[in-house]
Short mmCIF file of C-alpha atoms in Angstrom, two decimals:
data_model
loop_
_atom_site.label_atom_id
_atom_site.label_comp_id
_atom_site.label_asym_id
_atom_site.label_seq_id
_atom_site.Cartn_x
_atom_site.Cartn_y
_atom_site.Cartn_z
CA MET A 159 -25.60 -25.18 20.82
CA THR A 160 -25.37 -21.86 18.95
CA GLU A 161 -22.95 -19.23 20.17
CA GLN A 162 -24.64 -16.26 21.84
CA ARG A 163 -24.43 -13.11 19.73
CA ILE A 164 -22.81 -10.17 21.53
CA ALA A 165 -24.94 -7.16 20.62
CA PRO A 166 -25.21 -4.52 23.38
CA LEU A 167 -27.38 -2.27 21.17
CA ASP A 168 -29.76 -5.00 20.05
CA GLY A 169 -33.27 -3.53 19.83
CA VAL A 170 -32.05 0.01 19.05
CA ARG A 171 -33.12 1.33 15.65
CA VAL A 172 -31.23 4.16 13.94
CA LEU A 173 -32.20 6.24 10.90
CA GLU A 174 -29.12 7.50 9.09
CA LEU A 175 -29.58 10.43 6.74
CA GLY A 176 -25.85 11.09 6.40
CA ASN A 177 -23.49 11.03 3.46
CA TYR A 178 -19.72 10.82 3.14
CA ILE A 179 -17.84 9.78 6.30
CA ALA A 180 -18.84 11.49 9.58
CA ALA A 181 -22.45 10.40 10.13
CA PRO A 182 -21.87 7.03 8.39
CA THR A 183 -18.99 6.39 10.80
CA ALA A 184 -21.33 7.00 13.74
CA GLY A 185 -23.90 4.72 12.15
CA ARG A 186 -21.29 2.04 11.54
CA LEU A 187 -20.24 2.07 15.19
CA LEU A 188 -23.84 1.70 16.36
CA ALA A 189 -24.49 -1.03 13.79
CA ASP A 190 -21.33 -2.91 14.76
CA PHE A 191 -22.74 -3.44 18.24
CA GLY A 192 -26.17 -4.59 17.23
CA ALA A 193 -28.27 -1.54 16.36
CA GLU A 194 -30.46 -1.79 13.29
CA VAL A 195 -29.23 1.09 11.14
CA ILE A 196 -31.41 2.12 8.22
CA LYS A 197 -29.39 4.23 5.81
CA VAL A 198 -31.43 6.56 3.62
CA GLU A 199 -29.88 7.26 0.22
CA ARG A 200 -30.94 9.46 -2.67
CA PRO A 201 -32.29 7.84 -5.85
CA GLY A 202 -29.88 6.99 -8.62
CA THR A 203 -26.52 7.86 -7.08
CA GLY A 204 -26.94 7.11 -3.38
CA ASP A 205 -24.26 8.22 -0.95
CA GLU A 206 -21.45 9.90 -2.90
CA LEU A 207 -19.00 7.71 -1.00
CA ARG A 208 -20.02 4.87 -3.32
CA ASN A 209 -17.84 6.54 -5.96
CA TRP A 210 -14.86 7.58 -3.81
CA ARG A 211 -11.71 5.54 -4.56
CA LEU A 212 -13.81 3.44 -6.89
CA HIS A 213 -11.52 1.08 -8.80
CA LYS A 214 -14.18 -1.18 -10.34
CA GLY A 215 -17.93 -1.58 -10.46
CA THR A 216 -20.39 0.85 -8.86
CA THR A 217 -19.65 0.64 -5.13
CA SER A 218 -16.27 1.42 -3.57
CA MET A 219 -14.57 -0.62 -0.88
CA LEU A 220 -14.63 2.58 1.19
CA TYR A 221 -18.43 2.57 1.10
CA ARG A 222 -18.53 -1.17 1.86
CA THR A 223 -16.30 -0.55 4.89
CA LEU A 224 -18.03 2.47 6.42
CA ASN A 225 -21.55 1.22 5.85
CA ARG A 226 -21.21 -2.37 6.96
CA ASN A 227 -23.95 -3.98 9.05
CA LYS A 228 -26.51 -1.43 7.74
CA LYS A 229 -29.59 -1.52 5.53
CA SER A 230 -29.97 0.74 2.48
CA VAL A 231 -33.29 2.37 1.63
CA VAL A 232 -33.81 4.74 -1.28
CA LEU A 233 -35.99 7.76 -0.49
CA ASP A 234 -36.44 10.95 -2.47
CA LEU A 235 -36.52 13.72 0.12
CA ARG A 236 -37.46 16.24 -2.58
CA THR A 237 -40.92 14.67 -2.68
CA GLU A 238 -43.69 14.84 -0.11
CA ALA A 239 -43.97 11.05 -0.22
CA GLY A 240 -40.28 10.72 0.63
CA LYS A 241 -40.55 13.16 3.54
CA ARG A 242 -43.63 11.37 4.87
CA ALA A 243 -41.73 8.09 4.76
CA VAL A 244 -38.90 9.65 6.80
CA LEU A 245 -41.37 10.82 9.44
CA GLU A 246 -42.98 7.39 9.55
CA LEU A 247 -39.57 5.80 10.01
CA VAL A 248 -38.70 8.36 12.70
CA GLY A 249 -41.73 7.15 14.64
CA LYS A 250 -40.16 3.68 14.77
CA CYS A 251 -36.56 4.73 15.51
CA ASP A 252 -34.58 5.68 18.59
CA ILE A 253 -31.86 7.79 16.96
CA LEU A 254 -31.60 9.92 13.83
CA LEU A 255 -28.14 10.70 12.43
CA GLU A 256 -27.52 13.48 9.92
CA ASN A 257 -24.56 15.48 8.64
CA PHE A 258 -26.11 18.01 6.30
CA ARG A 259 -25.28 21.69 6.29
CA PRO A 260 -27.19 23.35 9.17
CA GLY A 261 -30.66 24.41 8.06
CA THR A 262 -31.01 21.70 5.43
CA LEU A 263 -33.36 19.50 7.46
CA GLU A 264 -35.38 22.57 8.38
CA LYS A 265 -35.61 23.58 4.70
CA TRP A 266 -37.01 20.13 3.94
CA GLY A 267 -39.57 20.48 6.72
CA LEU A 268 -37.75 17.87 8.81
CA GLY A 269 -36.23 20.00 11.57
CA PRO A 270 -35.93 18.75 15.17
CA GLU A 271 -39.31 20.16 16.22
CA VAL A 272 -41.07 18.34 13.38
CA LEU A 273 -39.16 15.15 14.12
CA ASN A 274 -40.07 15.51 17.79
CA GLU A 275 -43.76 15.61 16.89
CA ALA A 276 -43.34 12.33 15.04
CA ASN A 277 -41.42 10.79 17.96
CA PRO A 278 -41.16 12.63 21.30
CA ASP A 279 -38.40 10.21 22.42
CA LEU A 280 -36.19 10.58 19.34
CA ILE A 281 -32.50 11.41 19.76
CA VAL A 282 -31.35 13.72 16.95
CA THR A 283 -27.60 13.61 16.35
CA ARG A 284 -26.36 16.33 14.03
CA ILE A 285 -22.86 16.63 12.58
CA SER A 286 -21.71 19.72 10.70
CA ALA A 287 -18.53 21.67 10.00
CA PHE A 288 -19.03 24.37 12.65
CA GLY A 289 -22.06 23.26 14.67
CA GLN A 290 -25.69 24.34 14.66
CA THR A 291 -25.07 27.71 16.36
CA GLY A 292 -22.54 30.53 16.23
CA PRO A 293 -21.48 32.94 13.48
CA LEU A 294 -19.96 30.21 11.30
CA SER A 295 -22.75 27.67 11.69
CA GLY A 296 -24.08 28.18 8.16
CA ARG A 297 -20.68 27.85 6.51
CA PRO A 298 -20.06 24.62 4.56
CA GLY A 299 -16.91 22.67 5.20
CA PHE A 300 -15.37 19.23 4.95
CA ALA A 301 -12.99 17.64 7.45
CA ALA A 302 -9.94 19.18 5.76
CA VAL A 303 -11.20 22.65 6.68
CA ALA A 304 -12.19 21.54 10.18
CA GLU A 305 -8.80 19.96 10.83
CA ALA A 306 -7.15 23.26 9.95
CA TYR A 307 -9.62 25.36 11.95
CA GLY A 308 -9.30 23.11 15.00
CA GLY A 309 -5.52 23.60 15.24
CA PHE A 310 -4.61 20.08 14.11
CA ARG A 311 -3.24 20.76 10.63
CA ASN A 312 -0.76 23.34 11.91
CA LEU A 313 1.06 20.62 13.88
CA VAL A 314 1.33 18.02 11.10
CA GLY A 315 4.48 17.93 9.00
CA ASP A 316 7.99 19.32 9.10
CA PRO A 317 8.69 22.81 10.47
CA ASP A 318 10.34 24.06 7.25
CA ARG A 319 7.43 23.07 5.02
CA ALA A 320 3.75 23.86 4.67
CA PRO A 321 1.40 21.86 6.91
CA VAL A 322 0.28 18.53 5.47
CA ARG A 323 -2.75 16.32 5.90
CA VAL A 324 -2.73 12.83 7.36
CA GLY A 325 -3.71 10.15 4.86
CA VAL A 326 -7.21 9.46 6.21
CA SER A 327 -10.26 11.61 6.96
CA ILE A 328 -9.38 11.84 10.63
CA GLY A 329 -11.65 14.83 11.32
CA ASP A 330 -14.72 13.04 10.00
CA SER A 331 -13.86 9.85 11.85
CA ILE A 332 -13.33 11.55 15.21
CA ALA A 333 -16.56 13.49 14.76
CA GLY A 334 -18.29 10.18 14.02
CA LEU A 335 -16.90 8.73 17.25
CA TYR A 336 -18.26 11.69 19.21
CA ALA A 337 -21.60 11.38 17.46
CA ALA A 338 -21.88 7.71 18.36
CA PHE A 339 -20.83 8.42 21.95
CA GLY A 340 -23.29 11.31 22.21
CA SER A 341 -26.09 9.17 20.80
CA VAL A 342 -25.49 6.33 23.24
CA MET A 343 -25.08 8.77 26.12
CA SER A 344 -28.44 10.37 25.30
CA LEU A 345 -30.01 6.95 24.87
CA PHE A 346 -28.77 5.99 28.33
CA GLN A 347 -30.21 9.19 29.80
CA ARG A 348 -33.53 8.59 28.09
CA GLU A 349 -33.80 5.06 29.41
CA ALA A 350 -32.81 6.16 32.92
CA ARG A 351 -35.50 8.87 32.91
CA ARG A 352 -38.12 6.35 31.86
CA ARG A 353 -37.81 4.76 35.28
CA ASP A 354 -39.01 8.05 36.74
CA PRO A 355 -42.53 8.86 35.45
CA GLY A 356 -42.87 12.46 34.38
CA ALA A 357 -39.13 13.00 33.93
CA ALA A 358 -38.93 12.87 30.15
CA VAL A 359 -35.82 14.28 28.46
CA PRO A 360 -36.63 17.61 26.75
CA LEU A 361 -35.88 18.00 23.05
CA THR A 362 -33.02 20.43 23.73
CA GLU A 363 -31.18 17.66 25.58
CA ARG A 364 -31.92 15.08 22.88
CA VAL A 365 -30.27 17.10 20.10
CA ILE A 366 -26.59 16.11 19.95
CA ASP A 367 -24.60 18.81 18.15
CA VAL A 368 -21.19 17.65 16.87
CA ALA A 369 -18.98 20.15 15.04
CA LEU A 370 -16.08 18.77 13.02
CA HIS A 371 -13.70 21.54 14.07
CA GLU A 372 -14.58 21.08 17.75
CA ALA A 373 -14.04 17.34 17.48
CA MET A 374 -10.51 18.04 16.24
CA PHE A 375 -9.96 20.85 18.75
CA SER A 376 -10.85 18.46 21.58
CA MET A 377 -7.91 16.26 20.51
CA MET A 378 -5.36 19.05 20.83
CA GLU A 379 -4.40 18.23 24.42
CA SER A 380 -2.94 21.29 26.22
CA LEU A 381 -2.50 23.46 23.10
CA ILE A 382 -4.61 26.35 24.44
CA PRO A 383 -3.71 26.19 28.17
CA ASP A 384 0.01 26.15 27.32
CA TYR A 385 -0.45 29.17 25.07
CA GLN A 386 -2.62 31.17 27.44
CA ALA A 387 -0.63 30.36 30.58
CA TYR A 388 2.92 30.49 29.20
CA GLY A 389 2.72 32.02 25.73
CA VAL A 390 3.92 28.74 24.21
CA ASP A 391 2.65 28.39 20.65
CA ARG A 392 3.30 24.82 19.50
CA GLN A 393 4.75 24.30 16.04
CA ARG A 394 5.31 21.40 13.67
CA VAL A 395 8.16 19.11 14.70
CA GLY A 396 8.01 16.43 12.01
CA GLY A 397 8.03 12.88 13.31
CA ARG A 398 8.57 13.98 16.89
CA MET A 399 6.07 14.98 19.57
CA GLU A 400 6.50 18.42 21.12
CA GLY A 401 8.30 18.24 24.47
CA ILE A 402 8.87 14.46 24.37
CA ALA A 403 12.25 12.89 23.54
CA PRO A 404 13.64 10.69 22.24
CA SER A 405 10.64 9.56 20.22
CA ASN A 406 10.86 9.44 16.44
CA ALA A 407 11.12 7.30 13.33
CA TYR A 408 14.57 6.02 12.34
CA VAL A 409 15.92 4.46 9.15
CA CYS A 410 17.51 1.03 9.52
CA GLY A 411 20.29 -0.64 7.58
CA ASP A 412 17.91 -2.34 5.16
CA GLY A 413 16.14 0.93 4.28
CA ALA A 414 13.05 0.22 6.38
CA SER A 415 12.02 2.66 9.11
CA ILE A 416 10.95 1.89 12.66
CA VAL A 417 9.37 3.98 15.41
CA VAL A 418 11.02 4.01 18.83
CA ALA A 419 9.46 5.73 21.86
CA GLY A 420 12.17 5.77 24.49
CA ASN A 421 11.12 8.92 26.30
CA GLY A 422 10.35 7.54 29.79
CA ASP A 423 13.11 8.24 32.31
CA SER A 424 13.86 4.59 33.15
CA ILE A 425 13.27 3.49 29.56
CA PHE A 426 15.79 6.07 28.37
CA GLN A 427 18.48 4.49 30.54
CA ARG A 428 17.90 1.04 29.02
CA TYR A 429 17.61 2.56 25.57
CA MET A 430 20.98 4.26 25.65
CA GLN A 431 22.68 1.15 27.07
CA THR A 432 21.12 -0.87 24.24
CA ILE A 433 22.52 1.40 21.53
CA ALA A 434 25.94 1.33 23.24
CA ARG A 435 25.79 4.92 24.41
CA PRO A 436 26.13 4.67 28.21
CA ASP A 437 27.62 8.18 28.16
CA LEU A 438 24.23 9.58 27.17
CA ALA A 439 22.47 7.52 29.82
CA GLU A 440 24.74 9.03 32.49
CA ARG A 441 24.65 12.69 31.42
CA ALA A 442 23.04 14.95 34.01
CA ASP A 443 21.26 17.14 31.45
CA LEU A 444 19.48 14.09 29.95
CA GLN A 445 17.90 12.74 33.12
CA SER A 446 14.62 14.61 32.58
CA ASN A 447 12.34 14.76 29.57
CA ALA A 448 12.77 18.54 29.32
CA GLY A 449 16.53 18.13 29.10
CA ARG A 450 16.26 15.40 26.50
CA TRP A 451 13.93 17.55 24.40
CA ALA A 452 16.50 20.35 24.43
CA GLN A 453 19.09 17.87 23.11
CA ARG A 454 16.73 16.02 20.73
CA GLU A 455 18.92 16.54 17.65
CA GLU A 456 21.93 14.97 19.34
CA LEU A 457 19.88 12.03 20.62
CA ASP A 458 18.23 11.38 17.28
CA GLN A 459 21.60 11.42 15.55
CA ALA A 460 22.99 8.84 17.99
CA ILE A 461 19.95 6.60 17.64
CA GLY A 462 19.96 6.92 13.86
CA GLU A 463 23.61 5.92 13.71
CA TRP A 464 22.76 2.76 15.66
CA THR A 465 19.66 1.78 13.64
CA ALA A 466 21.63 2.26 10.41
CA THR A 467 23.85 -0.67 11.40
CA LEU A 468 21.01 -3.22 11.69
CA PRO A 469 18.11 -4.43 9.56
CA ALA A 470 14.74 -3.35 10.94
CA ALA A 471 13.71 -6.78 12.24
CA GLU A 472 16.97 -7.20 14.16
CA ALA A 473 16.83 -3.69 15.62
CA LEU A 474 13.26 -4.30 16.81
CA ALA A 475 14.23 -7.63 18.38
CA VAL A 476 17.08 -6.00 20.32
CA LEU A 477 14.85 -3.15 21.52
CA GLU A 478 12.08 -5.55 22.54
CA ALA A 479 14.53 -7.63 24.57
CA ALA A 480 15.60 -4.45 26.37
CA GLY A 481 12.01 -3.40 27.10
CA VAL A 482 12.14 -0.33 24.87
CA PRO A 483 8.80 0.41 23.10
CA ALA A 484 9.36 0.13 19.36
CA GLY A 485 7.56 -1.09 16.28
CA PRO A 486 7.61 -1.30 12.50
CA ILE A 487 5.91 1.22 10.25
CA TYR A 488 3.34 -1.00 8.61
CA THR A 489 1.96 -0.90 5.10
CA ALA A 490 -1.36 -2.44 4.05
CA ALA A 491 0.57 -5.57 3.04
CA ASP A 492 2.20 -5.80 6.47
CA ILE A 493 -1.12 -5.47 8.30
CA SER A 494 -2.69 -8.07 6.02
CA ASN A 495 -0.09 -10.65 7.06
CA ASP A 496 0.33 -9.77 10.75
CA SER A 497 -0.37 -12.43 13.40
CA GLN A 498 -1.57 -9.95 16.05
CA TYR A 499 -4.34 -8.64 13.81
CA ALA A 500 -5.24 -12.19 12.86
CA ALA A 501 -5.35 -13.40 16.47
CA ARG A 502 -8.00 -10.83 17.38
CA ASN A 503 -10.08 -11.29 14.20
CA MET A 504 -9.25 -7.73 13.13
CA ILE A 505 -9.19 -8.56 9.44
CA GLN A 506 -12.35 -10.34 8.33
CA LYS A 507 -12.64 -11.91 4.89
CA PHE A 508 -15.56 -11.49 2.48
CA ASP A 509 -16.23 -12.27 -1.14
CA VAL A 510 -17.07 -8.98 -2.87
CA SER A 511 -18.93 -8.51 -6.12
CA THR A 512 -18.02 -5.40 -8.10
CA GLY A 513 -20.82 -5.99 -10.56
CA GLU A 514 -18.15 -6.94 -13.09
CA GLU A 515 -16.41 -9.73 -11.17
CA ASN A 516 -16.42 -11.52 -7.83
CA ILE A 517 -13.30 -10.94 -5.72
CA PRO A 518 -12.85 -13.70 -3.13
CA GLY A 519 -11.44 -13.29 0.38
CA VAL A 520 -11.17 -9.50 0.63
CA GLY A 521 -10.10 -8.41 4.13
CA PHE A 522 -12.03 -5.68 5.97
CA PRO A 523 -11.12 -4.03 9.30
CA GLY A 524 -12.79 -5.65 12.31
CA VAL A 525 -14.97 -4.18 15.03
CA VAL A 526 -13.39 -2.01 17.75
CA PRO A 527 -13.47 -2.21 20.76
CA VAL A 528 -13.07 -5.94 21.31
CA ILE A 529 -15.64 -7.71 23.46
CA GLY A 530 -15.15 -11.35 24.42
CA GLY A 531 -11.52 -11.66 23.35
CA GLN A 532 -11.92 -11.11 19.60
CA SER A 533 -13.43 -8.57 17.24
CA LEU A 534 -17.14 -9.15 16.84
CA PRO A 535 -18.02 -10.55 13.43
CA ILE A 536 -19.09 -8.19 10.66
CA ARG A 537 -22.61 -9.29 9.72
CA ASN A 538 -22.59 -7.84 6.22
CA LEU A 539 -20.72 -5.33 4.10
CA GLY A 540 -22.17 -1.99 3.07
CA PRO A 541 -25.34 -2.81 1.10
CA ASP A 542 -26.09 -2.24 -2.55
CA LEU A 543 -28.08 0.92 -3.23
CA GLY A 544 -31.68 0.42 -2.10
CA GLU A 545 -31.08 -3.22 -1.22
CA ASN A 546 -33.52 -3.06 1.71
CA THR A 547 -36.09 -0.59 0.36
CA GLN A 548 -38.81 -3.20 -0.03
CA GLU A 549 -38.06 -4.78 3.35
CA ILE A 550 -38.22 -1.47 5.26
CA LEU A 551 -40.92 0.44 3.42
CA GLY A 552 -43.08 -2.58 2.70
CA GLY A 553 -42.40 -4.61 5.84
CA LEU A 554 -41.74 -2.08 8.59
CA LEU A 555 -44.03 0.68 7.30
CA GLY A 556 -46.56 -1.49 5.50
CA MET A 557 -46.49 0.55 2.26
CA ASN A 558 -47.95 -0.84 -0.93
CA ALA A 559 -46.06 -0.91 -4.25
CA GLY A 560 -47.40 2.45 -5.41
CA GLU A 561 -46.47 4.15 -2.15
CA ILE A 562 -43.00 2.65 -2.25
CA ASP A 563 -42.49 3.90 -5.81
CA ALA A 564 -43.61 7.40 -4.82
CA ALA A 565 -41.41 7.59 -1.72
CA SER A 566 -38.30 6.17 -3.39
CA GLY A 567 -38.49 8.39 -6.46
CA ARG A 568 -39.36 5.60 -8.88
CA GLU A 569 -42.61 7.35 -9.75
CA GLU A 570 -40.72 10.52 -10.69
CA ALA A 571 -38.17 8.56 -12.71
CA ALA A 572 -40.94 6.83 -14.66
CA ARG A 573 -42.50 10.12 -15.83
CA PRO A 574 -41.71 11.19 -19.40
#
C-alpha cells in the first residue's frame, strides 16, 4: 500500500512571474502544499537569485531552496510570442504571482484587466516595495529599504550604534508569507462564491496587493499605539526586548552564549532561586515585569555572573530542570546535527549537481507548518533554468517546436 500524499493545494495551478525572494517565497509555500507552480524565467540568466551566494556552478543553493517543488519555464516577455504564452498559461492557472515594480506588467500589456480577460477567475497577487497605490507606489525598493521604512530596522541593534540588519531577507520572506496567505484566502473566497450562482468575485477583490514595508510594519506590535497614546518612542535595546525582563543572551564559562527568557512572574521566582539569588526573587520592586525592566542592568549582571561559572550545556540543563525557558544559540552546524530537527524531518537530504561536481546528501530546510507529525517531503529542489519549458509549453499549451522557440526567446537568440 502506498502512503497517501498530503497535498491540500493539489489541483491548484500557479504562474509565478517573480524574481529574487518575495514572490518566490509565496510560490514556494504554495508549491510545498501541493500546488503546481510554474515559474517563468527570462532567457539566458533566469531569476537573478540563481547567482546570489553562488559558490560553484550556475545555480545557488539559495535558488534551489526558495524554488523547490516548482517547474521552470523560459519565456521572453519582451516578445509578443512570450506575452501570448503568458496569457495562454493564465487561462489555465488559478493564481498569478508577481513582484515587479508597479506598472511593469501594465507596460508589458499584461496588467490585471488584460489578465482578467484571459481568465475571469484569476487571482492576481502583487508584491512591491510600497504597494500599487499611494505617492510612493512607483518607487523601487528592496527589503532593506522596506525594513527601514516599516520601523523594523530602527529597533535592531545596540542603542549606542547605528541600526543593523538581521542576517536574512526577513522583509521579503514576511511579504511572501502574506502573499501566500492572501492568495489562499482569495482562492477560498472564490470557491465559496462558486456555490452561489451569479456571485462571482470582482477583479478588485481578486488583486492581492502586498507592500514590503507594510508587511514589516504589521510585525511591529504596539509600536504606533504606544507612541500615539503615551508618547513612547521605542528604541534599540540590543539583545533585550523593550519592556520585558529578564530576557537576554548571556555568555557562559566555555565562551558559548545562551538565551534565557525568564520574564514571567512565576518563572522569575524559579529563575532567581536557580542562580542562587533568592534576594532578587523576594524584592518587592521586582515582582512585576515593569519593575524588572527598570532594574534590567542589575538583573542581567547577576545572571551573567552565574552563567560565567558554568559551561553552556550545564547551564541549560540546570535551567531546564527548573522550568526556566532557555536555549543555545545555534549555528548551521548545530542545526545540522540536532535531534529535534531530525525527528520532525526538518532537514531533508538531496544530492545536488553544481554542473561541475555532484555533492551528496546536502540538507535543505523542511516544509512548515507540519502536517501529520513530520515535515512533508520536498518533491524536488529548485529546477534548472528552463527545465520544464517543453513540458509546459508543448504539453500544457500544445505549442509546436517553432512556437516554443519564439516564446522562449530561442528564435531571437538564433538570429545573427
